[in-house]
Short mmCIF file of C-alpha atoms and ligand atoms in Angstrom, two decimals:
data_model
loop_
_atom_site.label_atom_id
_atom_site.label_comp_id
_atom_site.label_asym_id
_atom_site.label_seq_id
_atom_site.Cartn_x
_atom_site.Cartn_y
_atom_site.Cartn_z
CA UNK A 1 8.92 20.96 -45.05
CA UNK A 2 12.38 19.75 -46.72
CA UNK A 3 14.98 21.68 -44.68
CA UNK A 4 12.38 21.15 -41.74
CA UNK A 5 12.95 17.12 -42.56
CA UNK A 6 16.56 18.15 -42.70
CA UNK A 7 16.91 20.09 -39.78
CA UNK A 8 14.89 17.40 -37.32
CA UNK A 9 17.65 14.92 -38.35
CA UNK A 10 20.09 17.17 -37.59
CA UNK A 11 18.76 17.86 -34.52
CA UNK A 12 17.79 14.03 -33.53
CA UNK A 13 21.48 13.37 -34.88
CA UNK A 14 23.01 16.10 -32.11
CA UNK A 15 20.40 14.87 -29.72
CA UNK A 16 21.43 11.24 -29.62
CA UNK A 17 25.00 12.33 -29.61
CA UNK A 18 24.93 13.52 -26.78
CA UNK A 19 23.25 10.83 -24.94
CA UNK A 20 25.70 8.06 -26.37
CA UNK A 21 29.02 10.61 -25.07
CA UNK A 22 26.10 10.16 -21.84
CA UNK A 23 25.67 13.66 -21.41
CA UNK A 24 22.56 14.52 -19.84
CA UNK A 25 19.77 15.44 -21.58
CA UNK A 26 18.42 18.96 -19.43
CA UNK A 27 15.09 20.59 -19.95
CA UNK A 28 15.78 23.34 -21.86
CA UNK A 29 17.77 21.29 -24.61
CA UNK A 30 15.73 19.99 -27.09
CA UNK A 31 14.26 16.45 -27.17
CA UNK A 32 12.05 14.13 -29.06
CA UNK A 33 8.54 14.26 -28.51
CA UNK A 34 8.89 10.21 -28.18
CA UNK A 35 10.89 10.85 -26.11
CA UNK A 36 9.65 13.95 -23.78
CA UNK A 37 6.38 11.52 -23.50
CA UNK A 38 8.18 8.68 -22.10
CA UNK A 39 8.88 10.67 -19.46
CA UNK A 40 5.71 12.28 -18.50
CA UNK A 41 4.36 9.14 -18.32
CA UNK A 42 7.21 7.54 -16.56
CA UNK A 43 7.97 10.70 -13.72
CA UNK A 44 4.33 11.45 -13.85
CA UNK A 45 3.66 7.65 -12.25
CA UNK A 46 6.81 7.07 -10.46
CA UNK A 47 5.85 10.23 -8.35
CA UNK A 48 2.28 8.72 -8.13
CA UNK A 49 3.47 5.57 -6.30
CA UNK A 50 5.68 7.90 -4.07
CA UNK A 51 2.54 9.25 -3.19
CA UNK A 52 -0.20 6.37 -3.64
CA UNK A 53 2.26 4.14 -1.78
CA UNK A 54 1.76 6.01 1.68
CA UNK A 55 -1.39 4.92 1.88
CA UNK A 56 -0.78 0.88 3.15
CA UNK A 57 1.80 2.19 6.04
CA UNK A 58 -0.44 4.59 6.92
CA UNK A 59 -2.40 2.17 7.95
CA UNK A 60 -0.41 0.91 10.52
CA UNK A 61 1.06 4.02 12.19
CA UNK A 62 -1.35 4.18 14.46
CA UNK A 63 -1.37 0.78 15.11
CA UNK A 64 3.57 0.43 15.39
CA UNK A 65 3.69 -2.24 18.10
CA UNK A 66 6.23 0.27 19.47
CA UNK A 67 7.44 3.92 20.23
CA UNK A 68 10.07 3.32 18.72
CA UNK A 69 8.39 1.32 15.04
CA UNK A 70 5.69 3.63 15.57
CA UNK A 71 9.43 6.46 14.93
CA UNK A 72 10.65 4.60 12.24
CA UNK A 73 7.07 4.12 10.57
CA UNK A 74 6.89 7.67 10.58
CA UNK A 75 9.95 9.74 9.31
CA UNK A 76 10.38 6.16 6.72
CA UNK A 77 6.00 7.90 5.32
CA UNK A 78 7.21 10.88 5.51
CA UNK A 79 10.47 10.72 3.10
CA UNK A 80 7.84 9.10 0.43
CA UNK A 81 6.04 12.30 0.82
CA UNK A 82 9.36 14.05 -0.07
CA UNK A 83 10.16 11.67 -3.04
CA UNK A 84 7.06 11.97 -4.74
CA UNK A 85 8.06 16.07 -4.20
CA UNK A 86 11.15 16.11 -5.64
CA UNK A 87 9.34 13.98 -8.51
CA UNK A 88 6.56 15.87 -9.15
CA UNK A 89 8.99 19.21 -9.32
CA UNK A 90 11.32 16.81 -11.69
CA UNK A 91 8.21 15.80 -14.18
CA UNK A 92 7.17 19.25 -14.05
CA UNK A 93 10.24 19.96 -16.25
CA UNK A 94 9.27 18.47 -19.30
CA UNK A 95 6.37 20.83 -19.32
CA UNK A 96 3.66 19.60 -17.65
CA UNK A 97 2.68 21.12 -14.01
CA UNK A 98 1.56 19.47 -11.22
CA UNK A 99 -2.74 19.57 -11.26
CA UNK A 100 -2.93 18.14 -14.94
CA UNK A 101 -0.61 14.91 -13.41
CA UNK A 102 -3.07 14.76 -10.59
CA UNK A 103 -5.69 14.87 -13.18
CA UNK A 104 -4.62 12.47 -15.19
CA UNK A 105 -4.21 10.38 -12.30
CA UNK A 106 -7.56 10.65 -10.83
CA UNK A 107 -9.69 9.78 -14.58
CA UNK A 108 -7.50 6.85 -14.33
CA UNK A 109 -5.44 7.72 -17.33
CA UNK A 110 -1.53 7.70 -15.58
CA UNK A 111 -0.96 4.84 -13.20
CA UNK A 112 0.95 3.78 -10.04
CA UNK A 113 3.01 0.87 -8.98
CA UNK A 114 0.61 -2.38 -9.29
CA UNK A 115 2.66 -3.20 -5.79
CA UNK A 116 0.76 -0.13 -3.61
CA UNK A 117 -3.37 -2.49 -4.68
CA UNK A 118 -2.05 -5.15 -2.03
CA UNK A 119 -4.07 -4.43 1.49
CA UNK A 120 -2.22 -4.40 4.99
CA UNK A 121 -3.40 -6.93 6.57
CA UNK A 122 -0.74 -6.72 9.74
CA UNK A 123 2.85 -5.83 10.82
CA UNK A 124 4.31 -8.32 9.27
CA UNK A 125 3.21 -6.28 6.16
CA UNK A 126 5.58 -3.07 6.80
CA UNK A 127 8.23 -5.29 6.94
CA UNK A 128 7.52 -7.32 3.85
CA UNK A 129 6.56 -3.68 2.34
CA UNK A 130 9.59 -1.52 3.53
CA UNK A 131 12.85 -5.77 2.58
CA UNK A 132 10.32 -6.85 -0.12
CA UNK A 133 9.02 -3.10 -2.07
CA UNK A 134 11.26 -0.61 -0.93
CA UNK A 135 14.68 -3.60 -1.84
CA UNK A 136 12.80 -3.66 -5.21
CA UNK A 137 12.37 0.11 -5.82
CA UNK A 138 16.10 0.77 -4.81
CA UNK A 139 17.24 -2.23 -7.52
CA UNK A 140 15.48 0.32 -10.11
CA UNK A 141 16.18 3.24 -8.37
CA UNK A 142 19.78 2.83 -8.44
CA UNK A 143 19.63 2.04 -11.99
CA UNK A 144 18.24 5.03 -13.09
CA UNK A 145 20.62 7.22 -11.23
CA UNK A 146 22.21 7.34 -14.16
CA UNK A 147 18.72 8.17 -16.50
CA UNK A 148 19.42 10.16 -18.92
CA UNK A 149 17.36 12.90 -18.25
CA UNK A 150 18.96 15.31 -16.02
CA UNK A 151 16.02 15.87 -13.16
CA UNK A 152 14.82 12.60 -13.51
CA UNK A 153 18.65 11.36 -12.26
CA UNK A 154 19.62 13.26 -10.21
CA UNK A 155 16.24 12.98 -8.59
CA UNK A 156 17.49 9.66 -8.27
CA UNK A 157 20.55 10.41 -6.09
CA UNK A 158 17.94 11.95 -3.37
CA UNK A 159 16.08 9.32 -2.82
CA UNK A 160 18.54 6.40 -3.47
CA UNK A 161 20.35 7.97 -0.01
CA UNK A 162 16.46 7.04 1.69
CA UNK A 163 15.54 4.04 -0.09
CA UNK A 164 18.57 2.13 1.80
CA UNK A 165 16.94 3.39 5.21
CA UNK A 166 13.80 2.11 4.79
CA UNK A 167 15.16 -1.34 3.11
CA UNK A 168 17.17 -2.01 6.12
CA UNK A 169 13.53 -1.06 8.36
CA UNK A 170 12.23 -3.26 7.11
CA UNK A 171 14.53 -6.39 6.97
CA UNK A 172 15.37 -5.86 10.60
CA UNK A 173 11.16 -6.12 11.51
CA UNK A 174 11.02 -9.62 9.60
CA UNK A 175 14.71 -10.28 11.01
CA UNK A 176 12.55 -9.83 14.68
CA UNK A 177 9.34 -11.46 14.02
CA UNK A 178 11.53 -14.94 12.24
CA UNK A 179 13.45 -13.80 16.35
CA UNK A 180 10.09 -14.50 17.90
CA UNK A 181 7.42 -17.02 19.41
CA UNK A 182 6.02 -19.62 16.10
CA UNK A 183 3.53 -17.38 15.78
CA UNK A 184 5.12 -15.05 14.49
CA UNK A 185 7.09 -16.50 12.49
CA UNK A 186 4.72 -17.64 10.34
CA UNK A 187 2.79 -13.63 10.12
CA UNK A 188 6.20 -12.97 8.48
CA UNK A 189 6.37 -15.81 6.65
CA UNK A 190 2.87 -15.02 5.21
CA UNK A 191 4.35 -11.97 4.45
CA UNK A 192 6.73 -12.52 2.07
CA UNK A 193 3.88 -15.67 0.82
CA UNK A 194 1.66 -12.80 -0.08
CA UNK A 195 4.05 -10.34 -1.45
CA UNK A 196 6.89 -11.52 -3.02
CA UNK A 197 5.01 -11.60 -6.40
CA UNK A 198 3.58 -8.61 -6.00
CA UNK A 199 7.35 -7.18 -5.32
CA UNK A 200 8.43 -8.95 -8.56
CA UNK A 201 5.85 -7.65 -10.86
CA UNK A 202 6.77 -4.10 -9.95
CA UNK A 203 9.34 -4.41 -12.26
CA UNK A 204 7.28 -5.20 -15.69
CA UNK A 205 5.67 -6.82 -17.35
CA UNK A 206 9.26 -9.32 -18.95
CA UNK A 207 11.46 -7.79 -22.03
CA UNK A 208 9.69 -9.57 -24.23
CA UNK A 209 6.39 -7.81 -23.86
CA UNK A 210 7.03 -4.46 -22.47
CA UNK A 211 6.85 -1.88 -25.94
CA UNK A 212 8.87 0.81 -24.37
CA UNK A 213 12.07 -0.59 -23.00
CA UNK A 214 13.62 -0.52 -26.44
CA UNK A 215 13.18 3.20 -26.91
CA UNK A 216 14.17 3.29 -23.33
CA UNK A 217 17.43 1.74 -23.25
CA UNK A 218 18.11 3.53 -27.22
CA UNK A 219 17.38 6.75 -24.97
CA UNK A 220 18.84 5.54 -22.24
CA UNK A 221 16.41 6.36 -20.44
CA UNK A 222 16.61 2.99 -18.22
CA UNK A 223 20.02 1.77 -18.14
CA UNK A 224 18.56 -2.13 -17.25
CA UNK A 225 16.20 -4.19 -18.80
CA UNK A 226 13.09 -4.47 -16.40
CA UNK A 227 14.33 -8.41 -17.18
CA UNK A 228 17.43 -7.61 -15.39
CA UNK A 229 16.45 -5.61 -12.76
CA UNK A 230 14.20 -8.41 -11.61
CA UNK A 231 17.08 -10.72 -11.77
CA UNK A 232 19.31 -8.68 -9.99
CA UNK A 233 16.41 -7.67 -7.36
CA UNK A 234 15.94 -11.61 -6.95
CA UNK A 235 19.76 -13.07 -6.80
CA UNK A 236 20.02 -10.16 -4.38
CA UNK A 237 16.38 -10.69 -1.64
CA UNK A 238 16.95 -14.55 -1.76
CA UNK A 239 20.36 -15.04 0.27
CA UNK A 240 18.44 -12.42 3.04
CA UNK A 241 15.59 -13.89 3.08
CA UNK A 242 17.56 -17.87 3.82
CA UNK A 243 19.20 -16.09 6.54
CA UNK A 244 16.81 -15.42 8.79
CA UNK A 245 14.32 -18.69 8.26
CA UNK A 246 11.96 -17.97 5.95
CA UNK A 247 11.02 -19.58 2.31
CA UNK A 248 10.62 -18.02 -0.18
CA UNK A 249 7.10 -18.53 -1.94
CA UNK A 250 7.96 -20.40 -5.71
CA UNK A 251 7.79 -24.83 -5.86
CA UNK A 252 9.76 -23.45 -9.37
CA UNK A 253 13.11 -21.05 -8.42
CA UNK A 254 15.81 -23.04 -9.65
CA UNK A 255 18.87 -22.18 -8.50
CA UNK A 256 22.09 -21.79 -10.68
CA UNK A 257 25.48 -23.02 -10.09
CA UNK A 258 26.94 -19.31 -10.13
CA UNK A 259 24.11 -19.08 -7.09
CA UNK A 260 22.11 -16.82 -9.26
CA UNK A 261 18.33 -18.07 -9.31
CA UNK A 262 15.59 -19.11 -12.44
CA UNK A 263 11.92 -17.44 -10.44
CA UNK A 264 8.98 -19.70 -11.82
CA UNK A 265 5.89 -17.53 -14.13
CA UNK A 266 5.15 -14.78 -12.90
CA UNK A 267 0.80 -14.91 -12.76
CA UNK A 268 0.72 -12.33 -15.32
CA UNK A 269 -2.85 -12.33 -15.67
CA UNK A 270 -2.74 -10.94 -11.73
CA UNK A 271 -0.63 -8.76 -13.21
CA UNK A 272 -2.90 -7.14 -15.70
CA UNK A 273 -6.12 -7.30 -13.63
CA UNK A 274 -4.31 -5.53 -11.17
CA UNK A 275 -1.98 -2.70 -13.95
CA UNK A 276 -6.68 -2.14 -14.91
CA UNK A 277 -7.93 -1.09 -12.06
CA UNK A 278 -9.50 -4.78 -10.66
CA UNK A 279 -7.14 -5.39 -8.35
CA UNK A 280 -8.03 -5.43 -4.30
CA UNK A 281 -7.28 -2.27 -3.74
CA UNK A 282 -7.30 -0.08 -6.39
CA UNK A 283 -10.73 1.60 -5.61
CA UNK A 284 -10.67 2.36 -1.70
CA UNK A 285 -6.83 3.64 -2.67
CA UNK A 286 -7.46 6.34 -5.14
CA UNK A 287 -10.76 6.98 -3.39
CA UNK A 288 -7.99 8.37 -0.84
CA UNK A 289 -6.37 10.41 -2.76
CA UNK A 290 -9.42 12.16 -4.37
CA UNK A 291 -10.83 12.53 -0.84
CA UNK A 292 -7.73 13.94 0.81
CA UNK A 293 -6.88 15.74 -2.24
CA UNK A 294 -9.28 18.10 -2.70
CA UNK A 295 -10.03 17.96 1.86
CA UNK A 296 -6.89 19.60 0.88
CA UNK A 297 -7.15 22.04 -1.85
CA UNK A 298 -7.36 25.54 0.94
CA UNK A 299 -3.99 24.13 1.86
CA UNK A 300 -2.08 24.77 -1.37
CA UNK A 301 -4.66 27.74 -1.58
CA UNK A 302 -3.12 29.43 1.67
CA UNK A 303 0.26 28.43 1.10
CA UNK A 304 0.40 30.59 -3.29
CA UNK A 305 -1.68 33.05 -1.44
CA UNK A 306 0.44 33.07 1.23
CA UNK A 307 3.92 33.31 -1.65
CA UNK A 308 1.84 35.61 -3.57
CA UNK A 309 1.97 38.14 -0.62
CA UNK A 310 6.16 37.97 0.76
CA UNK A 311 6.98 38.05 -3.00
CA UNK A 312 5.32 41.17 -3.63
CA UNK A 313 6.20 42.19 -0.59
CA UNK A 314 10.50 41.89 -1.23
N1 LIG B 1 2.50 -1.42 -11.80
C1 LIG B 1 1.91 -0.15 -12.66
N2 LIG B 1 2.10 -1.06 -14.26
C2 LIG B 1 2.79 -0.35 -14.52
C3 LIG B 1 3.63 -1.63 -14.14
C4 LIG B 1 3.79 -1.88 -12.49
N3 LIG B 1 4.17 -2.72 -11.33
N4 LIG B 1 4.56 -2.46 -14.00
C5 LIG B 1 4.36 -1.91 -15.93
N5 LIG B 1 3.25 -0.82 -16.52
C6 LIG B 1 2.60 -1.14 -16.79
C7 LIG B 1 3.71 0.76 -17.76
O1 LIG B 1 3.64 1.20 -17.40
C8 LIG B 1 2.91 0.52 -18.87
O2 LIG B 1 1.72 1.27 -19.12
P1 LIG B 1 1.91 2.50 -20.14
O3 LIG B 1 2.31 2.34 -20.90
O4 LIG B 1 0.07 2.21 -20.04
O5 LIG B 1 2.16 3.30 -19.25
C9 LIG B 1 2.93 -1.30 -19.19
O6 LIG B 1 2.43 -1.50 -18.38
C10 LIG B 1 4.09 -2.01 -19.66
O7 LIG B 1 5.41 -2.06 -19.39
P2 LIG B 1 6.42 -0.81 -19.55
O8 LIG B 1 7.58 -2.20 -19.19
O9 LIG B 1 6.56 -1.00 -21.16
O10 LIG B 1 7.00 0.31 -19.35
P3 LIG B 1 8.46 0.98 -18.59
O11 LIG B 1 9.08 0.65 -19.52
O12 LIG B 1 7.85 1.73 -18.16
O13 LIG B 1 8.00 0.29 -17.21
C11 LIG B 1 8.34 0.26 -15.42
C12 LIG B 1 7.44 0.49 -16.09
C13 LIG B 1 9.30 -0.63 -14.82
C14 LIG B 1 7.84 0.46 -13.80
C15 LIG B 1 8.89 1.47 -15.94
O14 LIG B 1 7.98 2.77 -14.89
C16 LIG B 1 9.92 2.49 -14.09
O15 LIG B 1 10.64 2.05 -14.09
N6 LIG B 1 9.52 3.52 -13.40
C17 LIG B 1 10.07 4.52 -12.88
C18 LIG B 1 9.94 4.08 -11.67
C19 LIG B 1 8.81 2.91 -10.45
O16 LIG B 1 7.63 4.08 -11.18
N7 LIG B 1 8.77 2.62 -9.77
C20 LIG B 1 7.27 2.49 -9.07
C21 LIG B 1 7.91 1.84 -7.32
S1 LIG B 1 8.25 4.40 -6.74
C22 LIG B 1 7.82 3.08 -5.09
O17 LIG B 1 7.83 2.15 -4.90
C23 LIG B 1 8.41 4.04 -4.23
C24 LIG B 1 8.84 3.73 -2.99
O18 LIG B 1 9.29 4.51 -2.17
C25 LIG B 1 8.60 2.76 -1.89
#
């Protein structure tokens, strides 16, 4: 028993030396159980978010106002599906199967980003999602490019290249609406009113209320804390809103002398209600995912059968 403890301590010291030397941890490397568990949770939830996030936008493909906007939205949604696949593949390197991730999602044991549990009421919402939700996601994902786990870091590098297009196409929708009729301007302002706070909640609870942040920072899974990333997003986005004439719905927003901002209180009761499954669309999102996953079983089985047949014939 004593030998095992000494050996584990040696392995942990070597692991932490690699982390501190900015050497990526790879799937076959020794890692503490807590490191593996944190990544399995975070990476699978990240993947679920990418896939579930396709639903609110998918509702507007057939109602896009022009062929150009329909093509852009289709490209974006297709990207999100691909991001989910990269992330499931990266998460599987930790020793958990994709089927197991999907099962945990359907059983309510795994989460996805709370922001996707709000309804998309009109086309301005599609602009707000691209600009604010993907803008928040980019802020987090650019930081995660430097995460200590190799497969996650490499997936982030690939995903971030596509996310910047997502944010810009959303901002363009909002910009065009603010150059449009008074009714279109009102729609755009109503959309930021409804999506601003759920976008801030994407970064998670305050650092003081985030049970995982300290270990995640120590082992460089996270390179910046929830609050640091939230502030980075706010400071970048408010000037973008002001340029096109939109007002951020925060009556208690403070503009600091250095040009940064201090946001008003976030409604954490709402956050935990939505995270806990009681948001406006939680049930609809999960039911849709469950039904489509069941209906798509034949596609997965056919692909597996095809691969087995062609692998055996080689
Ligand atoms: N939605 C749902 N659950 C959330 C949440 C949110 N916005 N923020 C926090 N939580 C959950 C956490 O999962 C954790 O619950 P758990 O222990 O049951 O998993 C609990 O609240 C406490 O939060 P912590 O801050 O302690 O948890 P984390 O350290 O995991 O930090 C996080 C939360 C910042 C979201 C982190 O998990 C993270 O960086 N994840 C990767 C990025 C990600 O998932 N982004 C989601 C959006 S992806 C996207 O938007 C796609 C884009 O293309 C549109």
